[in-house]
Amino acid sequence: MSGLIGKKVGMTSIFDENGKNVPCTVIEAGPCIVTQVRTEEVDGYNAVQLGFDDATEKSASKAALGHAKKAGTSVKRKVVEFKGFEEEYKLGDAVTVEHFVEGEFVDVSGTSKGKGFQGVVKRHGFGGVGQATHGQHNRLRAPGSIGAASYPARVFKGMKMAGRMGGETVKVQNLRVYKVVPEKNLLVVKGCVPGHKNSYVIIEK
């Protein structure tokens, strides 16, 4: 799937053609620079590597500096490979937000917000123990029983328990593109996308 790297700006809402108020996410998509072109002859597959968001030379490794120099660009903070581009790209070419058109559907993936260590009610949607009466004491949000008996004498793998939540790669599919603003490199898609503000997202179509 071809696509772009972007940065989540935040959420807003716009009115569609039917006058309905639609919640939308604004993404700063591109411009992305082609930092490497993978070919069938050399690499065994065809792909285009894109870089987004300039990094300082001071914070970059010598390998990253050499890689960027070959493409004739500055070091990039985020580098991702995409397959399925119909256009032929060369090193140093720029791919802009005009790669997308209004009305089409895209998939957006990013790293979800980290929630820290959470209990079973928030993490897995458990209902708690039920009523607060019948002599219960501090058991409203407890997980309850987690095992069987002396057989199997262990807790099964994958048991839903408390633990660290969020901070995972999440993909939201089939988000409609409501607006493309080429002069500001902005993409407005319907609904929400994973991650906090200013986090990197990958937009595929």
PDB file of C-alpha atoms in Angstrom:
ATOM      1  CA  MET A   1       0.000   0.000   0.000  1.00  0.00           C
ATOM      2  CA  SER A   2       1.303   3.431  -0.916  1.00  0.00           C
ATOM      3  CA  GLY A   3       1.102   6.206   1.626  1.00  0.00           C
ATOM      4  CA  LEU A   4       2.764   8.977   3.593  1.00  0.00           C
ATOM      5  CA  ILE A   5       4.212   9.667   7.025  1.00  0.00           C
ATOM      6  CA  GLY A   6       2.442  12.351   9.019  1.00  0.00           C
ATOM      7  CA  LYS A   7       2.114  14.020  12.389  1.00  0.00           C
ATOM      8  CA  LYS A   8      -1.134  14.210  14.343  1.00  0.00           C
ATOM      9  CA  VAL A   9      -2.078  17.861  14.878  1.00  0.00           C
ATOM     10  CA  GLY A  10      -5.316  17.398  16.815  1.00  0.00           C
ATOM     11  CA  MET A  11      -9.065  17.018  16.441  1.00  0.00           C
ATOM     12  CA  THR A  12     -11.790  19.315  15.152  1.00  0.00           C
ATOM     13  CA  SER A  13     -15.226  19.015  13.580  1.00  0.00           C
ATOM     14  CA  ILE A  14     -16.563  20.133  10.218  1.00  0.00           C
ATOM     15  CA  PHE A  15     -19.985  20.198   8.587  1.00  0.00           C
ATOM     16  CA  ASP A  16     -20.470  17.828   5.637  1.00  0.00           C
ATOM     17  CA  GLU A  17     -22.643  18.418   2.557  1.00  0.00           C
ATOM     18  CA  ASN A  18     -25.760  17.265   4.473  1.00  0.00           C
ATOM     19  CA  GLY A  19     -25.172  19.759   7.287  1.00  0.00           C
ATOM     20  CA  LYS A  20     -24.075  17.042   9.724  1.00  0.00           C
ATOM     21  CA  ASN A  21     -21.343  17.886  12.245  1.00  0.00           C
ATOM     22  CA  VAL A  22     -18.552  15.316  11.711  1.00  0.00           C
ATOM     23  CA  PRO A  23     -15.650  14.792  14.164  1.00  0.00           C
ATOM     24  CA  CYS A  24     -12.338  14.854  12.299  1.00  0.00           C
ATOM     25  CA  THR A  25      -8.609  14.543  12.908  1.00  0.00           C
ATOM     26  CA  VAL A  26      -6.135  16.955  11.331  1.00  0.00           C
ATOM     27  CA  ILE A  27      -2.857  15.371  10.194  1.00  0.00           C
ATOM     28  CA  GLU A  28       0.236  17.154   8.892  1.00  0.00           C
ATOM     29  CA  ALA A  29       1.091  14.747   6.067  1.00  0.00           C
ATOM     30  CA  GLY A  30       4.435  15.216   4.373  1.00  0.00           C
ATOM     31  CA  PRO A  31       6.174  16.454   2.433  1.00  0.00           C
ATOM     32  CA  CYS A  32       8.154  13.212   2.606  1.00  0.00           C
ATOM     33  CA  ILE A  33      11.513  12.827   0.876  1.00  0.00           C
ATOM     34  CA  VAL A  34      12.513   9.618  -0.930  1.00  0.00           C
ATOM     35  CA  THR A  35      15.590   8.429   0.971  1.00  0.00           C
ATOM     36  CA  GLN A  36      15.978   5.028  -0.717  1.00  0.00           C
ATOM     37  CA  VAL A  37      14.463   3.077  -3.596  1.00  0.00           C
ATOM     38  CA  ARG A  38      14.281  -0.701  -3.192  1.00  0.00           C
ATOM     39  CA  THR A  39      14.374  -2.730  -6.419  1.00  0.00           C
ATOM     40  CA  GLU A  40      13.712  -6.342  -7.304  1.00  0.00           C
ATOM     41  CA  GLU A  41      17.235  -6.799  -8.723  1.00  0.00           C
ATOM     42  CA  VAL A  42      19.127  -5.525  -5.682  1.00  0.00           C
ATOM     43  CA  ASP A  43      16.800  -6.068  -2.706  1.00  0.00           C
ATOM     44  CA  GLY A  44      14.423  -8.778  -3.931  1.00  0.00           C
ATOM     45  CA  TYR A  45      11.350  -6.543  -3.698  1.00  0.00           C
ATOM     46  CA  ASN A  46      10.101  -3.153  -4.850  1.00  0.00           C
ATOM     47  CA  ALA A  47       9.505  -0.391  -2.314  1.00  0.00           C
ATOM     48  CA  VAL A  48      10.104   3.295  -1.654  1.00  0.00           C
ATOM     49  CA  GLN A  49      11.613   4.496   1.611  1.00  0.00           C
ATOM     50  CA  LEU A  50      10.285   7.870   2.738  1.00  0.00           C
ATOM     51  CA  GLY A  51      11.697  10.192   5.404  1.00  0.00           C
ATOM     52  CA  PHE A  52       9.755  12.834   7.327  1.00  0.00           C
ATOM     53  CA  ASP A  53      10.531  15.618   9.806  1.00  0.00           C
ATOM     54  CA  ASP A  54      14.082  17.002   9.832  1.00  0.00           C
ATOM     55  CA  ALA A  55      16.410  16.007  12.660  1.00  0.00           C
ATOM     56  CA  THR A  56      19.522  17.879  13.792  1.00  0.00           C
ATOM     57  CA  GLU A  57      22.859  16.604  12.503  1.00  0.00           C
ATOM     58  CA  LYS A  58      24.210  16.686  16.041  1.00  0.00           C
ATOM     59  CA  SER A  59      21.731  14.028  17.180  1.00  0.00           C
ATOM     60  CA  ALA A  60      22.190  11.761  14.148  1.00  0.00           C
ATOM     61  CA  SER A  61      24.547   8.823  13.758  1.00  0.00           C
ATOM     62  CA  LYS A  62      27.179   8.747  11.021  1.00  0.00           C
ATOM     63  CA  ALA A  63      25.230   5.985   9.258  1.00  0.00           C
ATOM     64  CA  ALA A  64      22.094   8.145   9.176  1.00  0.00           C
ATOM     65  CA  LEU A  65      24.095  11.139   7.949  1.00  0.00           C
ATOM     66  CA  GLY A  66      25.607   9.119   5.093  1.00  0.00           C
ATOM     67  CA  HIS A  67      22.200   7.675   4.203  1.00  0.00           C
ATOM     68  CA  ALA A  68      20.651  11.154   3.982  1.00  0.00           C
ATOM     69  CA  LYS A  69      23.620  12.579   2.069  1.00  0.00           C
ATOM     70  CA  LYS A  70      23.173   9.965  -0.647  1.00  0.00           C
ATOM     71  CA  ALA A  71      19.598  11.184  -1.130  1.00  0.00           C
ATOM     72  CA  GLY A  72      20.731  14.809  -1.037  1.00  0.00           C
ATOM     73  CA  THR A  73      18.572  15.690   1.942  1.00  0.00           C
ATOM     74  CA  SER A  74      18.815  16.312   5.686  1.00  0.00           C
ATOM     75  CA  VAL A  75      18.571  13.563   8.313  1.00  0.00           C
ATOM     76  CA  LYS A  76      14.982  12.518   9.024  1.00  0.00           C
ATOM     77  CA  ARG A  77      13.415  11.621  12.361  1.00  0.00           C
ATOM     78  CA  LYS A  78      10.987   9.072  10.918  1.00  0.00           C
ATOM     79  CA  VAL A  79      11.778   6.692   8.057  1.00  0.00           C
ATOM     80  CA  VAL A  80       9.234   4.192   6.693  1.00  0.00           C
ATOM     81  CA  GLU A  81       9.076   1.925   3.631  1.00  0.00           C
ATOM     82  CA  PHE A  82       5.984   1.821   1.413  1.00  0.00           C
ATOM     83  CA  LYS A  83       5.091  -0.624  -1.335  1.00  0.00           C
ATOM     84  CA  GLY A  84       2.578  -0.141  -4.119  1.00  0.00           C
ATOM     85  CA  PHE A  85       3.449   3.314  -5.469  1.00  0.00           C
ATOM     86  CA  GLU A  86       2.308   3.583  -9.082  1.00  0.00           C
ATOM     87  CA  GLU A  87       4.638   6.497  -9.805  1.00  0.00           C
ATOM     88  CA  GLU A  88       8.367   6.035 -10.373  1.00  0.00           C
ATOM     89  CA  TYR A  89      10.364   7.922  -7.744  1.00  0.00           C
ATOM     90  CA  LYS A  90      14.066   8.776  -7.614  1.00  0.00           C
ATOM     91  CA  LEU A  91      16.281   9.623  -4.632  1.00  0.00           C
ATOM     92  CA  GLY A  92      15.500  13.063  -3.237  1.00  0.00           C
ATOM     93  CA  ASP A  93      12.006  13.326  -4.772  1.00  0.00           C
ATOM     94  CA  ALA A  94       9.281  14.802  -2.557  1.00  0.00           C
ATOM     95  CA  VAL A  95       5.906  13.109  -2.012  1.00  0.00           C
ATOM     96  CA  THR A  96       3.262  15.595  -0.890  1.00  0.00           C
ATOM     97  CA  VAL A  97      -0.217  15.431   0.615  1.00  0.00           C
ATOM     98  CA  GLU A  98      -1.626  15.689  -2.936  1.00  0.00           C
ATOM     99  CA  HIS A  99      -1.008  11.942  -3.123  1.00  0.00           C
ATOM    100  CA  PHE A 100      -4.464  11.728  -1.486  1.00  0.00           C
ATOM    101  CA  VAL A 101      -7.773  12.947  -2.914  1.00  0.00           C
ATOM    102  CA  GLU A 102     -10.901  14.040  -1.090  1.00  0.00           C
ATOM    103  CA  GLY A 103     -13.533  11.341  -0.695  1.00  0.00           C
ATOM    104  CA  GLU A 104     -11.215   8.310  -0.712  1.00  0.00           C
ATOM    105  CA  PHE A 105     -10.637   6.010   2.267  1.00  0.00           C
ATOM    106  CA  VAL A 106      -7.329   5.564   4.086  1.00  0.00           C
ATOM    107  CA  ASP A 107      -5.870   3.447   6.893  1.00  0.00           C
ATOM    108  CA  VAL A 108      -3.999   5.284   9.659  1.00  0.00           C
ATOM    109  CA  SER A 109      -1.660   3.534  12.095  1.00  0.00           C
ATOM    110  CA  GLY A 110       0.170   4.964  15.081  1.00  0.00           C
ATOM    111  CA  THR A 111       1.226   4.266  18.661  1.00  0.00           C
ATOM    112  CA  SER A 112      -1.686   4.534  21.081  1.00  0.00           C
ATOM    113  CA  LYS A 113      -1.500   6.680  24.207  1.00  0.00           C
ATOM    114  CA  GLY A 114       0.216   4.923  27.124  1.00  0.00           C
ATOM    115  CA  LYS A 115      -2.105   4.476  30.108  1.00  0.00           C
ATOM    116  CA  GLY A 116       0.347   2.941  32.574  1.00  0.00           C
ATOM    117  CA  PHE A 117      -0.508  -0.014  34.836  1.00  0.00           C
ATOM    118  CA  GLN A 118      -4.301  -0.438  34.792  1.00  0.00           C
ATOM    119  CA  GLY A 119      -6.763  -2.781  36.469  1.00  0.00           C
ATOM    120  CA  VAL A 120      -9.092  -5.286  34.813  1.00  0.00           C
ATOM    121  CA  VAL A 121     -12.128  -2.969  34.731  1.00  0.00           C
ATOM    122  CA  LYS A 122     -10.383  -0.318  32.611  1.00  0.00           C
ATOM    123  CA  ARG A 123      -8.077  -2.673  30.702  1.00  0.00           C
ATOM    124  CA  HIS A 124     -10.491  -5.496  29.802  1.00  0.00           C
ATOM    125  CA  GLY A 125     -13.928  -4.103  30.561  1.00  0.00           C
ATOM    126  CA  PHE A 126     -14.668  -6.349  33.557  1.00  0.00           C
ATOM    127  CA  GLY A 127     -17.839  -5.451  35.453  1.00  0.00           C
ATOM    128  CA  GLY A 128     -16.332  -5.621  38.900  1.00  0.00           C
ATOM    129  CA  VAL A 129     -17.825  -7.876  41.571  1.00  0.00           C
ATOM    130  CA  GLY A 130     -21.332  -6.417  41.305  1.00  0.00           C
ATOM    131  CA  GLN A 131     -23.252  -4.980  44.251  1.00  0.00           C
ATOM    132  CA  ALA A 132     -21.460  -3.174  47.028  1.00  0.00           C
ATOM    133  CA  THR A 133     -23.524  -4.896  49.699  1.00  0.00           C
ATOM    134  CA  HIS A 134     -23.533  -8.381  51.331  1.00  0.00           C
ATOM    135  CA  GLY A 135     -20.534  -7.689  53.515  1.00  0.00           C
ATOM    136  CA  GLN A 136     -18.140  -6.840  50.697  1.00  0.00           C
ATOM    137  CA  HIS A 137     -15.102  -4.806  51.571  1.00  0.00           C
ATOM    138  CA  ASN A 138     -12.948  -3.092  48.905  1.00  0.00           C
ATOM    139  CA  ARG A 139     -13.823  -5.620  46.200  1.00  0.00           C
ATOM    140  CA  LEU A 140     -15.764  -3.502  43.697  1.00  0.00           C
ATOM    141  CA  ARG A 141     -13.108  -3.547  40.946  1.00  0.00           C
ATOM    142  CA  ALA A 142     -11.324  -6.801  41.839  1.00  0.00           C
ATOM    143  CA  PRO A 143     -10.652  -9.431  39.112  1.00  0.00           C
ATOM    144  CA  GLY A 144     -12.278 -12.308  41.037  1.00  0.00           C
ATOM    145  CA  SER A 145     -11.235 -15.933  40.631  1.00  0.00           C
ATOM    146  CA  ILE A 146      -8.473 -16.553  38.075  1.00  0.00           C
ATOM    147  CA  GLY A 147      -7.993 -20.326  38.098  1.00  0.00           C
ATOM    148  CA  ALA A 148      -9.510 -23.762  38.514  1.00  0.00           C
ATOM    149  CA  ALA A 149      -8.460 -26.121  41.327  1.00  0.00           C
ATOM    150  CA  SER A 150      -5.560 -28.389  42.237  1.00  0.00           C
ATOM    151  CA  TYR A 151      -5.756 -29.403  38.600  1.00  0.00           C
ATOM    152  CA  PRO A 152      -4.480 -27.724  36.398  1.00  0.00           C
ATOM    153  CA  ALA A 153      -2.679 -26.065  39.354  1.00  0.00           C
ATOM    154  CA  ARG A 154      -1.571 -23.168  37.196  1.00  0.00           C
ATOM    155  CA  VAL A 155      -2.922 -20.025  35.574  1.00  0.00           C
ATOM    156  CA  PHE A 156      -3.586 -20.381  31.851  1.00  0.00           C
ATOM    157  CA  LYS A 157      -1.528 -18.230  29.473  1.00  0.00           C
ATOM    158  CA  GLY A 158      -3.358 -15.183  28.171  1.00  0.00           C
ATOM    159  CA  MET A 159      -5.475 -14.791  31.314  1.00  0.00           C
ATOM    160  CA  LYS A 160      -6.986 -11.298  31.368  1.00  0.00           C
ATOM    161  CA  MET A 161      -5.386  -9.571  34.328  1.00  0.00           C
ATOM    162  CA  ALA A 162      -4.201  -6.119  35.365  1.00  0.00           C
ATOM    163  CA  GLY A 163      -1.111  -4.801  33.607  1.00  0.00           C
ATOM    164  CA  ARG A 164       0.391  -2.133  31.432  1.00  0.00           C
ATOM    165  CA  MET A 165      -2.077  -0.679  28.964  1.00  0.00           C
ATOM    166  CA  GLY A 166      -1.626   1.356  25.781  1.00  0.00           C
ATOM    167  CA  GLY A 167       1.582   2.259  23.982  1.00  0.00           C
ATOM    168  CA  GLU A 168       0.850  -0.286  21.231  1.00  0.00           C
ATOM    169  CA  THR A 169       0.730  -0.007  17.450  1.00  0.00           C
ATOM    170  CA  VAL A 170      -2.892   0.437  16.428  1.00  0.00           C
ATOM    171  CA  LYS A 171      -4.324   0.700  12.905  1.00  0.00           C
ATOM    172  CA  VAL A 172      -7.678   2.371  12.229  1.00  0.00           C
ATOM    173  CA  GLN A 173      -9.069   1.371   8.848  1.00  0.00           C
ATOM    174  CA  ASN A 174     -11.341   3.014   6.279  1.00  0.00           C
ATOM    175  CA  LEU A 175     -11.236   6.635   7.422  1.00  0.00           C
ATOM    176  CA  ARG A 176     -12.723   8.984   4.839  1.00  0.00           C
ATOM    177  CA  VAL A 177     -10.594  11.898   3.632  1.00  0.00           C
ATOM    178  CA  TYR A 178     -12.714  15.028   4.072  1.00  0.00           C
ATOM    179  CA  LYS A 179     -10.202  17.686   3.095  1.00  0.00           C
ATOM    180  CA  VAL A 180      -6.765  18.025   1.525  1.00  0.00           C
ATOM    181  CA  VAL A 181      -4.981  21.363   2.093  1.00  0.00           C
ATOM    182  CA  PRO A 182      -1.825  21.262  -0.117  1.00  0.00           C
ATOM    183  CA  GLU A 183      -0.519  24.744   0.830  1.00  0.00           C
ATOM    184  CA  LYS A 184      -0.331  23.743   4.508  1.00  0.00           C
ATOM    185  CA  ASN A 185       0.357  19.996   3.982  1.00  0.00           C
ATOM    186  CA  LEU A 186      -2.783  19.130   5.959  1.00  0.00           C
ATOM    187  CA  LEU A 187      -5.060  16.129   5.669  1.00  0.00           C
ATOM    188  CA  VAL A 188      -8.452  16.052   7.421  1.00  0.00           C
ATOM    189  CA  VAL A 189      -9.888  12.562   7.991  1.00  0.00           C
ATOM    190  CA  LYS A 190     -13.131  11.491   9.609  1.00  0.00           C
ATOM    191  CA  GLY A 191     -12.952  10.057  13.132  1.00  0.00           C
ATOM    192  CA  CYS A 192     -10.024   9.615  15.500  1.00  0.00           C
ATOM    193  CA  VAL A 193      -6.550   8.201  14.987  1.00  0.00           C
ATOM    194  CA  PRO A 194      -4.295   6.610  17.642  1.00  0.00           C
ATOM    195  CA  GLY A 195      -1.634   8.563  19.520  1.00  0.00           C
ATOM    196  CA  HIS A 196      -1.158  11.852  21.300  1.00  0.00           C
ATOM    197  CA  LYS A 197      -0.762  15.230  19.611  1.00  0.00           C
ATOM    198  CA  ASN A 198       2.460  15.567  17.582  1.00  0.00           C
ATOM    199  CA  SER A 199       2.902  11.785  17.423  1.00  0.00           C
ATOM    200  CA  TYR A 200       3.895  10.197  14.116  1.00  0.00           C
ATOM    201  CA  VAL A 201       1.254   8.342  12.105  1.00  0.00           C
ATOM    202  CA  ILE A 202       1.428   6.333   8.886  1.00  0.00           C
ATOM    203  CA  ILE A 203      -1.327   6.972   6.327  1.00  0.00           C
ATOM    204  CA  GLU A 204      -1.885   4.241   3.730  1.00  0.00           C
ATOM    205  CA  LYS A 205      -4.326   3.940   0.853  1.00  0.00           C
TER     206      LYS A 205
END
